[in-house]
PDB file of C-alpha atoms in Angstrom:
ATOM      1  CA  UNK A 634       2.942   5.090  40.587  1.00 50.00           C
ATOM      2  CA  UNK A 635       2.998   8.576  41.095  1.00 55.00           C
ATOM      3  CA  UNK A 636      -0.084  10.410  39.700  1.00 52.00           C
ATOM      4  CA  UNK A 637       2.282  12.736  36.952  1.00 51.00           C
ATOM      5  CA  UNK A 638       2.980   8.641  35.205  1.00 50.00           C
ATOM      6  CA  UNK A 639       0.089   7.388  35.765  1.00 54.00           C
ATOM      7  CA  UNK A 640      -0.955  10.387  34.271  1.00 51.00           C
ATOM      8  CA  UNK A 641       0.812  10.097  30.913  1.00 62.00           C
ATOM      9  CA  UNK A 642       0.109   6.338  30.723  1.00 61.00           C
ATOM     10  CA  UNK A 643      -3.011   7.216  30.099  1.00 68.00           C
ATOM     11  CA  UNK A 644      -3.028  10.588  27.608  1.00 68.00           C
ATOM     12  CA  UNK A 645      -0.317   7.120  25.360  1.00 74.00           C
ATOM     13  CA  UNK A 646      -2.408   4.708  25.815  1.00 77.00           C
ATOM     14  CA  UNK A 647      -5.766   6.898  24.203  1.00 82.00           C
ATOM     15  CA  UNK A 648      -3.606   8.069  21.460  1.00 86.00           C
ATOM     16  CA  UNK A 649      -2.087   4.713  20.423  1.00 90.00           C
ATOM     17  CA  UNK A 650      -5.224   2.956  20.669  1.00 91.00           C
ATOM     18  CA  UNK A 651      -5.749   5.049  17.037  1.00 94.00           C
ATOM     19  CA  UNK A 652      -2.379   4.427  15.329  1.00 95.00           C
ATOM     20  CA  UNK A 653      -3.993   1.987  13.294  1.00 95.00           C
ATOM     21  CA  UNK A 654      -6.676   3.179  11.232  1.00 95.00           C
ATOM     22  CA  UNK A 655      -4.465   6.668  11.220  1.00 97.00           C
ATOM     23  CA  UNK A 656      -1.684   5.049  10.071  1.00 97.00           C
ATOM     24  CA  UNK A 657      -4.188   3.840   6.564  1.00 97.00           C
ATOM     25  CA  UNK A 658      -5.708   7.306   6.662  1.00 98.00           C
ATOM     26  CA  UNK A 659      -2.137   8.952   6.088  1.00 98.00           C
ATOM     27  CA  UNK A 660      -1.258   5.968   3.785  1.00 98.00           C
ATOM     28  CA  UNK A 661      -4.117   6.250   1.721  1.00 97.00           C
ATOM     29  CA  UNK A 662      -3.448  10.307   1.346  1.00 97.00           C
ATOM     30  CA  UNK A 663       0.516   9.740   0.630  1.00 97.00           C
ATOM     31  CA  UNK A 664       0.625   6.118  -1.016  1.00 96.00           C
ATOM     32  CA  UNK A 665       4.460   5.658   1.163  1.00 96.00           C
ATOM     33  CA  UNK A 666       4.087   3.795   4.080  1.00 96.00           C
ATOM     34  CA  UNK A 667       7.103   5.719   6.070  1.00 96.00           C
ATOM     35  CA  UNK A 668       5.621   9.046   5.559  1.00 96.00           C
ATOM     36  CA  UNK A 669       3.010   7.948   7.000  1.00 97.00           C
ATOM     37  CA  UNK A 670       4.283   6.542  10.351  1.00 97.00           C
ATOM     38  CA  UNK A 671       6.506   9.531  10.157  1.00 97.00           C
ATOM     39  CA  UNK A 672       2.857  11.928   9.485  1.00 97.00           C
ATOM     40  CA  UNK A 673       1.514  10.049  12.578  1.00 97.00           C
ATOM     41  CA  UNK A 674       4.195   9.820  15.333  1.00 97.00           C
ATOM     42  CA  UNK A 675       4.310  14.301  14.082  1.00 97.00           C
ATOM     43  CA  UNK A 676       0.396  13.247  14.852  1.00 96.00           C
ATOM     44  CA  UNK A 677       0.671  12.085  17.488  1.00 94.00           C
ATOM     45  CA  UNK A 678       3.265  14.049  19.040  1.00 93.00           C
ATOM     46  CA  UNK A 679       1.043  17.354  18.387  1.00 92.00           C
ATOM     47  CA  UNK A 680      -1.674  16.090  20.307  1.00 91.00           C
ATOM     48  CA  UNK A 681       0.785  14.945  22.980  1.00 87.00           C
ATOM     49  CA  UNK A 682       1.548  18.388  23.144  1.00 86.00           C
ATOM     50  CA  UNK A 683      -1.783  19.866  23.013  1.00 83.00           C
ATOM     51  CA  UNK A 684      -3.792  17.415  25.436  1.00 79.00           C
ATOM     52  CA  UNK A 685      -4.059  20.138  27.957  1.00 73.00           C
ATOM     53  CA  UNK A 686      -5.887  22.477  25.613  1.00 73.00           C
ATOM     54  CA  UNK A 687      -7.952  19.598  23.901  1.00 70.00           C
ATOM     55  CA  UNK A 688     -11.279  21.336  24.981  1.00 62.00           C
ATOM     56  CA  UNK A 689     -13.389  18.222  24.068  1.00 63.00           C
ATOM     57  CA  UNK A 690     -15.329  20.287  21.060  1.00 63.00           C
ATOM     58  CA  UNK A 691     -14.789  17.509  18.781  1.00 69.00           C
ATOM     59  CA  UNK A 692     -14.032  13.627  19.996  1.00 87.00           C
ATOM     60  CA  UNK A 693     -10.005  13.044  20.455  1.00 89.00           C
ATOM     61  CA  UNK A 694     -10.641  10.735  16.774  1.00 91.00           C
ATOM     62  CA  UNK A 695     -11.583  13.762  15.398  1.00 92.00           C
ATOM     63  CA  UNK A 696      -9.240  15.175  16.835  1.00 93.00           C
ATOM     64  CA  UNK A 697      -6.939  13.009  15.958  1.00 95.00           C
ATOM     65  CA  UNK A 698      -8.064  13.328  12.461  1.00 96.00           C
ATOM     66  CA  UNK A 699      -7.597  16.922  11.895  1.00 95.00           C
ATOM     67  CA  UNK A 700      -3.606  17.221  13.243  1.00 96.00           C
ATOM     68  CA  UNK A 701      -3.156  14.130  10.446  1.00 97.00           C
ATOM     69  CA  UNK A 702      -4.908  15.785   8.269  1.00 98.00           C
ATOM     70  CA  UNK A 703      -2.709  18.791   8.611  1.00 96.00           C
ATOM     71  CA  UNK A 704       0.247  17.240   8.698  1.00 97.00           C
ATOM     72  CA  UNK A 705      -0.545  15.354   5.140  1.00 97.00           C
ATOM     73  CA  UNK A 706      -1.507  18.194   3.628  1.00 95.00           C
ATOM     74  CA  UNK A 707       1.780  20.174   4.413  1.00 94.00           C
ATOM     75  CA  UNK A 708       3.585  17.709   2.870  1.00 93.00           C
ATOM     76  CA  UNK A 709       1.788  16.847   0.096  1.00 93.00           C
ATOM     77  CA  UNK A 710       1.099  20.705  -0.914  1.00 86.00           C
ATOM     78  CA  UNK A 711       5.521  20.390  -0.567  1.00 79.00           C
ATOM     79  CA  UNK A 712       5.328  18.406  -3.619  1.00 75.00           C
ATOM     80  CA  UNK A 713       5.136  14.767  -2.844  1.00 71.00           C
ATOM     81  CA  UNK A 714       3.092  12.643  -5.034  1.00 79.00           C
ATOM     82  CA  UNK A 715       3.893   8.884  -6.138  1.00 91.00           C
ATOM     83  CA  UNK A 716       3.083   7.020  -8.995  1.00 91.00           C
ATOM     84  CA  UNK A 717       3.427   2.857 -10.245  1.00 93.00           C
ATOM     85  CA  UNK A 718       5.378   2.627 -13.254  1.00 93.00           C
ATOM     86  CA  UNK A 719       1.503   1.897 -15.641  1.00 91.00           C
ATOM     87  CA  UNK A 720       0.857   6.060 -14.360  1.00 90.00           C
ATOM     88  CA  UNK A 721       4.396   7.153 -15.688  1.00 89.00           C
ATOM     89  CA  UNK A 722       5.187   5.305 -18.987  1.00 89.00           C
ATOM     90  CA  UNK A 723       3.490   2.802 -21.476  1.00 91.00           C
ATOM     91  CA  UNK A 724       3.955  -0.981 -21.543  1.00 93.00           C
ATOM     92  CA  UNK A 725       7.078  -1.412 -23.383  1.00 89.00           C
ATOM     93  CA  UNK A 726       7.908  -4.410 -25.693  1.00 91.00           C
ATOM     94  CA  UNK A 727      10.653  -7.005 -24.306  1.00 90.00           C
ATOM     95  CA  UNK A 728      12.432  -6.497 -27.064  1.00 89.00           C
ATOM     96  CA  UNK A 729      13.367  -2.845 -25.676  1.00 89.00           C
ATOM     97  CA  UNK A 730      13.253  -3.806 -22.106  1.00 85.00           C
ATOM     98  CA  UNK A 731      15.415  -0.660 -20.479  1.00 87.00           C
ATOM     99  CA  UNK A 732      15.895  -0.443 -16.388  1.00 88.00           C
ATOM    100  CA  UNK A 733      16.060   2.767 -15.747  1.00 88.00           C
ATOM    101  CA  UNK A 734      15.107   3.420 -12.028  1.00 87.00           C
ATOM    102  CA  UNK A 735      13.792   6.867 -10.611  1.00 85.00           C
ATOM    103  CA  UNK A 736      13.946   8.352  -7.267  1.00 79.00           C
ATOM    104  CA  UNK A 737      12.357   6.408  -4.437  1.00 74.00           C
ATOM    105  CA  UNK A 738      10.611   9.122  -3.620  1.00 75.00           C
ATOM    106  CA  UNK A 739       8.660   8.609  -6.930  1.00 86.00           C
ATOM    107  CA  UNK A 740       6.786   5.355  -6.690  1.00 94.00           C
ATOM    108  CA  UNK A 741       3.847   4.461  -4.392  1.00 96.00           C
ATOM    109  CA  UNK A 742       4.807   1.925  -1.842  1.00 96.00           C
ATOM    110  CA  UNK A 743       3.426  -1.723  -0.473  1.00 97.00           C
ATOM    111  CA  UNK A 744       2.947  -1.739   3.398  1.00 97.00           C
ATOM    112  CA  UNK A 745       2.449  -4.548   5.349  1.00 96.00           C
ATOM    113  CA  UNK A 746      -1.634  -5.099   6.070  1.00 94.00           C
ATOM    114  CA  UNK A 747      -0.949  -5.071  10.314  1.00 93.00           C
ATOM    115  CA  UNK A 748       0.629  -1.673  10.162  1.00 95.00           C
ATOM    116  CA  UNK A 749      -3.131  -0.219   7.961  1.00 95.00           C
ATOM    117  CA  UNK A 750      -6.379  -2.203   8.124  1.00 91.00           C
ATOM    118  CA  UNK A 751      -7.064  -2.038  11.870  1.00 85.00           C
ATOM    119  CA  UNK A 752      -8.914  -5.040  13.687  1.00 82.00           C
ATOM    120  CA  UNK A 753     -12.739  -4.747  13.001  1.00 74.00           C
ATOM    121  CA  UNK A 754     -15.641  -7.137  13.455  1.00 65.00           C
ATOM    122  CA  UNK A 755     -17.933  -6.205  10.590  1.00 77.00           C
ATOM    123  CA  UNK A 756     -17.238  -7.507   7.582  1.00 78.00           C
ATOM    124  CA  UNK A 757     -18.616  -5.659   5.193  1.00 79.00           C
ATOM    125  CA  UNK A 758     -15.995  -2.993   6.533  1.00 82.00           C
ATOM    126  CA  UNK A 759     -13.055  -4.703   6.489  1.00 83.00           C
ATOM    127  CA  UNK A 760     -14.044  -5.882   2.983  1.00 84.00           C
ATOM    128  CA  UNK A 761     -13.685  -1.701   1.951  1.00 85.00           C
ATOM    129  CA  UNK A 762     -10.021  -1.601   4.772  1.00 88.00           C
ATOM    130  CA  UNK A 763      -8.535  -3.959   2.751  1.00 90.00           C
ATOM    131  CA  UNK A 764     -10.448  -2.726  -0.932  1.00 90.00           C
ATOM    132  CA  UNK A 765      -8.883   0.397  -0.337  1.00 93.00           C
ATOM    133  CA  UNK A 766      -5.821   0.096   0.597  1.00 95.00           C
ATOM    134  CA  UNK A 767      -4.946  -1.707  -2.484  1.00 94.00           C
ATOM    135  CA  UNK A 768      -1.801  -1.000  -4.493  1.00 95.00           C
ATOM    136  CA  UNK A 769      -4.269   0.393  -7.896  1.00 93.00           C
ATOM    137  CA  UNK A 770      -7.057   1.847  -5.569  1.00 94.00           C
ATOM    138  CA  UNK A 771      -4.558   4.490  -3.726  1.00 96.00           C
ATOM    139  CA  UNK A 772      -1.685   4.516  -6.961  1.00 94.00           C
ATOM    140  CA  UNK A 773      -5.437   6.392  -8.341  1.00 94.00           C
ATOM    141  CA  UNK A 774      -5.718   8.560  -5.040  1.00 95.00           C
ATOM    142  CA  UNK A 775      -2.649   9.996  -6.432  1.00 93.00           C
ATOM    143  CA  UNK A 776      -4.603  12.243  -9.294  1.00 93.00           C
ATOM    144  CA  UNK A 777      -6.612  13.856  -6.642  1.00 95.00           C
ATOM    145  CA  UNK A 778      -5.683  17.008  -5.320  1.00 95.00           C
ATOM    146  CA  UNK A 779      -4.671  16.317  -1.685  1.00 96.00           C
ATOM    147  CA  UNK A 780      -8.217  18.506  -0.096  1.00 96.00           C
ATOM    148  CA  UNK A 781     -10.838  16.636  -2.616  1.00 97.00           C
ATOM    149  CA  UNK A 782      -8.406  12.855  -2.037  1.00 97.00           C
ATOM    150  CA  UNK A 783      -8.636  13.171   2.160  1.00 98.00           C
ATOM    151  CA  UNK A 784     -12.486  14.523   0.854  1.00 98.00           C
ATOM    152  CA  UNK A 785     -12.963  11.148  -0.329  1.00 97.00           C
ATOM    153  CA  UNK A 786     -11.652   8.473   1.822  1.00 97.00           C
ATOM    154  CA  UNK A 787     -13.036  10.556   4.718  1.00 97.00           C
ATOM    155  CA  UNK A 788     -16.866  10.006   3.741  1.00 97.00           C
ATOM    156  CA  UNK A 789     -16.280   6.788   1.138  1.00 94.00           C
ATOM    157  CA  UNK A 790     -13.734   4.635   2.753  1.00 94.00           C
ATOM    158  CA  UNK A 791     -13.802   5.625   6.879  1.00 94.00           C
ATOM    159  CA  UNK A 792     -18.105   7.245   6.599  1.00 93.00           C
ATOM    160  CA  UNK A 793     -17.640   9.896   7.387  1.00 96.00           C
ATOM    161  CA  UNK A 794     -20.765  12.491   7.786  1.00 96.00           C
ATOM    162  CA  UNK A 795     -19.893  15.427   5.291  1.00 97.00           C
ATOM    163  CA  UNK A 796     -20.859  17.856   8.296  1.00 96.00           C
ATOM    164  CA  UNK A 797     -18.228  16.132  10.522  1.00 96.00           C
ATOM    165  CA  UNK A 798     -16.223  16.256   6.622  1.00 97.00           C
ATOM    166  CA  UNK A 799     -16.512  19.553   7.006  1.00 97.00           C
ATOM    167  CA  UNK A 800     -15.490  20.832  10.489  1.00 94.00           C
ATOM    168  CA  UNK A 801     -12.033  18.908  10.213  1.00 95.00           C
ATOM    169  CA  UNK A 802     -11.250  21.100   7.386  1.00 95.00           C
ATOM    170  CA  UNK A 803     -13.114  23.730   8.552  1.00 95.00           C
ATOM    171  CA  UNK A 804     -14.752  24.198   5.143  1.00 96.00           C
ATOM    172  CA  UNK A 805     -19.027  24.393   4.370  1.00 97.00           C
ATOM    173  CA  UNK A 806     -21.580  21.316   4.230  1.00 97.00           C
ATOM    174  CA  UNK A 807     -21.557  22.306  -0.128  1.00 98.00           C
ATOM    175  CA  UNK A 808     -17.758  22.764  -0.685  1.00 97.00           C
ATOM    176  CA  UNK A 809     -17.215  19.623   0.979  1.00 97.00           C
ATOM    177  CA  UNK A 810     -19.885  17.239  -1.448  1.00 97.00           C
ATOM    178  CA  UNK A 811     -18.907  19.852  -4.551  1.00 97.00           C
ATOM    179  CA  UNK A 812     -15.347  18.389  -3.514  1.00 97.00           C
ATOM    180  CA  UNK A 813     -16.681  14.609  -2.948  1.00 98.00           C
ATOM    181  CA  UNK A 814     -18.546  14.610  -6.393  1.00 97.00           C
ATOM    182  CA  UNK A 815     -15.028  15.856  -8.034  1.00 97.00           C
ATOM    183  CA  UNK A 816     -13.164  13.647  -6.899  1.00 97.00           C
ATOM    184  CA  UNK A 817     -16.167  10.759  -7.931  1.00 95.00           C
ATOM    185  CA  UNK A 818     -15.636  12.251 -11.119  1.00 96.00           C
ATOM    186  CA  UNK A 819     -11.757  11.876 -10.871  1.00 95.00           C
ATOM    187  CA  UNK A 820     -11.370   8.718  -9.767  1.00 94.00           C
ATOM    188  CA  UNK A 821     -13.970   7.037 -12.671  1.00 93.00           C
ATOM    189  CA  UNK A 822     -11.265   8.305 -15.065  1.00 91.00           C
ATOM    190  CA  UNK A 823      -8.760   6.467 -13.271  1.00 86.00           C
ATOM    191  CA  UNK A 824     -10.606   3.213 -12.090  1.00 82.00           C
ATOM    192  CA  UNK A 825      -8.826   0.651 -10.507  1.00 80.00           C
ATOM    193  CA  UNK A 826      -8.983  -2.354 -12.321  1.00 76.00           C
ATOM    194  CA  UNK A 827     -11.653  -4.754  -9.714  1.00 74.00           C
ATOM    195  CA  UNK A 828      -9.800  -7.676  -7.832  1.00 78.00           C
ATOM    196  CA  UNK A 829     -10.823 -10.503  -6.114  1.00 76.00           C
ATOM    197  CA  UNK A 830     -11.335 -10.508  -1.968  1.00 72.00           C
ATOM    198  CA  UNK A 831      -9.178 -11.908  -0.234  1.00 67.00           C
ATOM    199  CA  UNK A 832      -9.291 -11.945   2.658  1.00 66.00           C
ATOM    200  CA  UNK A 833     -10.071 -15.057   4.242  1.00 76.00           C
ATOM    201  CA  UNK A 834      -8.360 -16.608   0.598  1.00 82.00           C
ATOM    202  CA  UNK A 835     -10.857 -19.479  -0.131  1.00 87.00           C
ATOM    203  CA  UNK A 836      -9.795 -23.042  -0.993  1.00 91.00           C
ATOM    204  CA  UNK A 837      -9.855 -21.503  -4.741  1.00 92.00           C
ATOM    205  CA  UNK A 838      -7.459 -18.751  -4.215  1.00 93.00           C
ATOM    206  CA  UNK A 839      -4.794 -20.319  -1.798  1.00 94.00           C
ATOM    207  CA  UNK A 840      -4.662 -23.995  -4.567  1.00 96.00           C
ATOM    208  CA  UNK A 841      -4.078 -20.988  -7.302  1.00 96.00           C
ATOM    209  CA  UNK A 842      -1.119 -19.449  -4.753  1.00 97.00           C
ATOM    210  CA  UNK A 843       0.035 -23.042  -4.551  1.00 97.00           C
ATOM    211  CA  UNK A 844      -0.178 -23.462  -7.966  1.00 98.00           C
ATOM    212  CA  UNK A 845       1.939 -19.958  -8.440  1.00 98.00           C
ATOM    213  CA  UNK A 846       4.592 -21.005  -5.879  1.00 98.00           C
ATOM    214  CA  UNK A 847       5.164 -24.321  -7.806  1.00 98.00           C
ATOM    215  CA  UNK A 848       5.950 -22.478 -11.090  1.00 98.00           C
ATOM    216  CA  UNK A 849       7.578 -19.867  -9.721  1.00 98.00           C
ATOM    217  CA  UNK A 850      10.049 -22.243  -8.318  1.00 98.00           C
ATOM    218  CA  UNK A 851      10.311 -24.228 -10.275  1.00 97.00           C
ATOM    219  CA  UNK A 852      11.066 -21.827 -13.016  1.00 97.00           C
ATOM    220  CA  UNK A 853       7.984 -23.650 -15.075  1.00 98.00           C
ATOM    221  CA  UNK A 854       7.168 -20.544 -16.947  1.00 97.00           C
ATOM    222  CA  UNK A 855       4.340 -22.731 -19.007  1.00 97.00           C
ATOM    223  CA  UNK A 856       3.208 -23.046 -16.005  1.00 97.00           C
ATOM    224  CA  UNK A 857       2.777 -19.434 -14.710  1.00 97.00           C
ATOM    225  CA  UNK A 858       1.134 -18.385 -17.859  1.00 97.00           C
ATOM    226  CA  UNK A 859      -1.667 -20.352 -17.047  1.00 97.00           C
ATOM    227  CA  UNK A 860      -2.169 -18.809 -13.879  1.00 98.00           C
ATOM    228  CA  UNK A 861      -1.768 -15.396 -15.354  1.00 98.00           C
ATOM    229  CA  UNK A 862      -4.632 -13.285 -17.013  1.00 97.00           C
ATOM    230  CA  UNK A 863      -3.341 -12.509 -20.839  1.00 96.00           C
ATOM    231  CA  UNK A 864      -3.368  -8.498 -19.784  1.00 95.00           C
ATOM    232  CA  UNK A 865      -1.446  -9.434 -16.456  1.00 96.00           C
ATOM    233  CA  UNK A 866       1.315  -6.881 -15.336  1.00 96.00           C
ATOM    234  CA  UNK A 867       4.639  -6.384 -14.096  1.00 97.00           C
ATOM    235  CA  UNK A 868       6.392  -3.844 -12.357  1.00 96.00           C
ATOM    236  CA  UNK A 869       9.722  -3.674 -10.958  1.00 95.00           C
ATOM    237  CA  UNK A 870       9.499  -0.586  -8.507  1.00 95.00           C
ATOM    238  CA  UNK A 871      12.180   1.202  -8.113  1.00 94.00           C
ATOM    239  CA  UNK A 872      13.213   0.715 -11.921  1.00 94.00           C
ATOM    240  CA  UNK A 873       9.681   2.443 -14.399  1.00 93.00           C
ATOM    241  CA  UNK A 874       9.773  -0.570 -16.836  1.00 93.00           C
ATOM    242  CA  UNK A 875       7.225  -2.509 -17.103  1.00 96.00           C
ATOM    243  CA  UNK A 876       5.439  -4.973 -19.236  1.00 97.00           C
ATOM    244  CA  UNK A 877       2.456  -7.060 -20.040  1.00 97.00           C
ATOM    245  CA  UNK A 878       1.448 -10.448 -21.716  1.00 96.00           C
ATOM    246  CA  UNK A 879       1.819 -13.920 -21.637  1.00 96.00           C
ATOM    247  CA  UNK A 880       5.024 -13.479 -24.334  1.00 96.00           C
ATOM    248  CA  UNK A 881       6.481  -9.881 -23.135  1.00 97.00           C
ATOM    249  CA  UNK A 882       6.807 -11.215 -19.221  1.00 97.00           C
ATOM    250  CA  UNK A 883       8.544 -14.420 -20.623  1.00 97.00           C
ATOM    251  CA  UNK A 884      10.534 -13.120 -22.429  1.00 96.00           C
ATOM    252  CA  UNK A 885      11.923 -11.318 -19.438  1.00 96.00           C
ATOM    253  CA  UNK A 886      11.502 -14.159 -17.028  1.00 96.00           C
ATOM    254  CA  UNK A 887      14.310 -15.954 -19.113  1.00 96.00           C
ATOM    255  CA  UNK A 888      15.460 -12.798 -20.898  1.00 95.00           C
ATOM    256  CA  UNK A 889      17.570 -10.658 -17.780  1.00 93.00           C
ATOM    257  CA  UNK A 890      14.896 -11.883 -15.241  1.00 93.00           C
ATOM    258  CA  UNK A 891      16.926 -16.254 -15.882  1.00 94.00           C
ATOM    259  CA  UNK A 892      18.395 -15.394 -12.308  1.00 92.00           C
ATOM    260  CA  UNK A 893      15.363 -16.264 -10.804  1.00 93.00           C
ATOM    261  CA  UNK A 894      15.794 -19.395 -11.732  1.00 96.00           C
ATOM    262  CA  UNK A 895      15.973 -21.815  -8.432  1.00 96.00           C
ATOM    263  CA  UNK A 896      13.972 -18.766  -6.105  1.00 97.00           C
ATOM    264  CA  UNK A 897      11.744 -19.831  -2.881  1.00 98.00           C
ATOM    265  CA  UNK A 898       8.760 -17.698  -1.832  1.00 98.00           C
ATOM    266  CA  UNK A 899       7.828 -17.066   1.432  1.00 97.00           C
ATOM    267  CA  UNK A 900       4.011 -16.243   2.343  1.00 96.00           C
ATOM    268  CA  UNK A 901       3.165 -12.578   3.785  1.00 96.00           C
ATOM    269  CA  UNK A 902       0.601 -10.513   3.118  1.00 95.00           C
ATOM    270  CA  UNK A 903       0.393  -6.780   1.962  1.00 96.00           C
ATOM    271  CA  UNK A 904      -1.870  -3.934   0.565  1.00 95.00           C
ATOM    272  CA  UNK A 905      -4.526  -5.827   1.546  1.00 93.00           C
ATOM    273  CA  UNK A 906      -3.182  -8.731  -1.438  1.00 94.00           C
ATOM    274  CA  UNK A 907      -1.343 -11.754  -1.681  1.00 95.00           C
ATOM    275  CA  UNK A 908       1.961 -11.525  -1.234  1.00 97.00           C
ATOM    276  CA  UNK A 909       5.678 -13.336  -1.040  1.00 98.00           C
ATOM    277  CA  UNK A 910       9.708 -12.891   0.013  1.00 98.00           C
ATOM    278  CA  UNK A 911      11.086 -13.246  -2.834  1.00 98.00           C
ATOM    279  CA  UNK A 912      14.737 -15.094  -1.991  1.00 98.00           C
ATOM    280  CA  UNK A 913      17.791 -15.700  -4.871  1.00 94.00           C
ATOM    281  CA  UNK A 914      19.986 -18.398  -4.207  1.00 94.00           C
ATOM    282  CA  UNK A 915      23.249 -16.929  -2.685  1.00 92.00           C
ATOM    283  CA  UNK A 916      26.243 -18.055  -4.327  1.00 90.00           C
ATOM    284  CA  UNK A 917      27.662 -18.592  -0.908  1.00 90.00           C
ATOM    285  CA  UNK A 918      25.564 -20.377   0.314  1.00 91.00           C
ATOM    286  CA  UNK A 919      21.412 -20.431   1.122  1.00 94.00           C
ATOM    287  CA  UNK A 920      18.955 -17.556  -0.488  1.00 96.00           C
ATOM    288  CA  UNK A 921      19.340 -13.799   0.122  1.00 96.00           C
ATOM    289  CA  UNK A 922      16.478 -10.887  -0.135  1.00 97.00           C
ATOM    290  CA  UNK A 923      15.703 -10.056  -4.019  1.00 97.00           C
ATOM    291  CA  UNK A 924      12.366  -8.236  -3.526  1.00 98.00           C
ATOM    292  CA  UNK A 925       8.971  -8.142  -2.115  1.00 98.00           C
ATOM    293  CA  UNK A 926       5.958  -9.457  -5.008  1.00 98.00           C
ATOM    294  CA  UNK A 927       2.709  -7.721  -3.829  1.00 97.00           C
ATOM    295  CA  UNK A 928       0.265 -10.258  -6.008  1.00 97.00           C
ATOM    296  CA  UNK A 929      -2.608  -9.124  -7.490  1.00 95.00           C
ATOM    297  CA  UNK A 930      -6.060 -11.583  -7.828  1.00 95.00           C
ATOM    298  CA  UNK A 931      -8.981 -11.200 -10.747  1.00 93.00           C
ATOM    299  CA  UNK A 932     -11.340 -14.230 -11.238  1.00 92.00           C
ATOM    300  CA  UNK A 933      -9.491 -16.913 -10.582  1.00 93.00           C
ATOM    301  CA  UNK A 934      -5.804 -16.031 -12.153  1.00 96.00           C
ATOM    302  CA  UNK A 935      -2.946 -13.155 -10.982  1.00 97.00           C
ATOM    303  CA  UNK A 936      -3.600 -10.392 -13.311  1.00 96.00           C
ATOM    304  CA  UNK A 937      -0.579  -7.873 -11.855  1.00 96.00           C
ATOM    305  CA  UNK A 938       2.961  -9.070 -10.268  1.00 97.00           C
ATOM    306  CA  UNK A 939       4.356  -5.936  -8.526  1.00 97.00           C
ATOM    307  CA  UNK A 940       7.942  -6.689  -7.543  1.00 97.00           C
ATOM    308  CA  UNK A 941       9.282  -3.904  -4.645  1.00 97.00           C
ATOM    309  CA  UNK A 942      13.396  -4.692  -4.933  1.00 96.00           C
ATOM    310  CA  UNK A 943      14.534  -2.557  -2.860  1.00 95.00           C
ATOM    311  CA  UNK A 944      14.668  -5.608  -0.349  1.00 96.00           C
ATOM    312  CA  UNK A 945      16.620  -3.559   2.608  1.00 95.00           C
ATOM    313  CA  UNK A 946      13.712  -0.791   2.802  1.00 95.00           C
ATOM    314  CA  UNK A 947      10.826  -3.469   2.540  1.00 97.00           C
ATOM    315  CA  UNK A 948      12.071  -7.097   4.550  1.00 98.00           C
ATOM    316  CA  UNK A 949      12.682  -5.406   7.719  1.00 97.00           C
ATOM    317  CA  UNK A 950       9.500  -3.703   7.220  1.00 97.00           C
ATOM    318  CA  UNK A 951       7.473  -6.867   7.214  1.00 97.00           C
ATOM    319  CA  UNK A 952       9.333  -8.394   9.395  1.00 97.00           C
ATOM    320  CA  UNK A 953      10.594 -11.006   7.039  1.00 97.00           C
ATOM    321  CA  UNK A 954      13.741 -12.464   7.751  1.00 95.00           C
ATOM    322  CA  UNK A 955      17.620 -11.494   6.631  1.00 94.00           C
ATOM    323  CA  UNK A 956      18.369 -14.722   4.732  1.00 93.00           C
ATOM    324  CA  UNK A 957      16.950 -18.255   3.669  1.00 94.00           C
ATOM    325  CA  UNK A 958      19.168 -21.612   4.823  1.00 91.00           C
ATOM    326  CA  UNK A 959      20.087 -24.036   2.258  1.00 83.00           C
TER     327      UNK A 959
END
């Protein structure tokens, strides 16, 4: 192998080892799995082209985060902001429920754990990483102005020092501390509901998920509601409709949602939470993709069910089968 080829491979490997953690950072910033991957790719291209001028005054990791932050801030300053249905409308009684679609750029997107959670040895660090890619937490981040968002993630999720964040953002430590204080106050006003740790699943959680699958596949609404908190929520992006509570969820499932009777669920993980690929009976035989379901577990029950219906986007991203045979 030529010296040039060797140098190119070395440069690529140096950059690639940071891809997963950078994707996690950009996902928290942008709320979109696809935009996060695009931002990281842009970061890698910029870094590769500028590698010869990188003078090593900071670590390679810090330099990459500086580039990634600028890429994300440019995107956010263009007005991109993601939300969940519950951030945009009030819960709808099932009797008044209508399916109103909004553009895909509106919605907070799910993400596979493997794309955003790097392998780390420290269990506490792993727990923080998983907790801070939860849909509810990333939705809360969307309430922050872009620079406050970056400061909060760098300081409280990635545990950077205030001086390191100040250097990255070309600002002062006092400015960083002020931004962090304001960001904390905003998050406190929009604090996401707590969820149970699920890495790994304990025996009680495994049993809960087994019962959930049995109830859903059997379309047993009595068994299903026994697993849901009384104030459980259900959403269905790209529609802005969302439901709260047993009566409205069951009313939907036995009304418009009755088309899901006879479905099959295949387990996966998304956003640090248990998830399922939902396959719908196909009139031509077997089962076709219907939704990616992301669950929120809280105090031994299901607190939220998010059905992401754009399966042409989500199933390939999660490496899920295109269909199931009968």
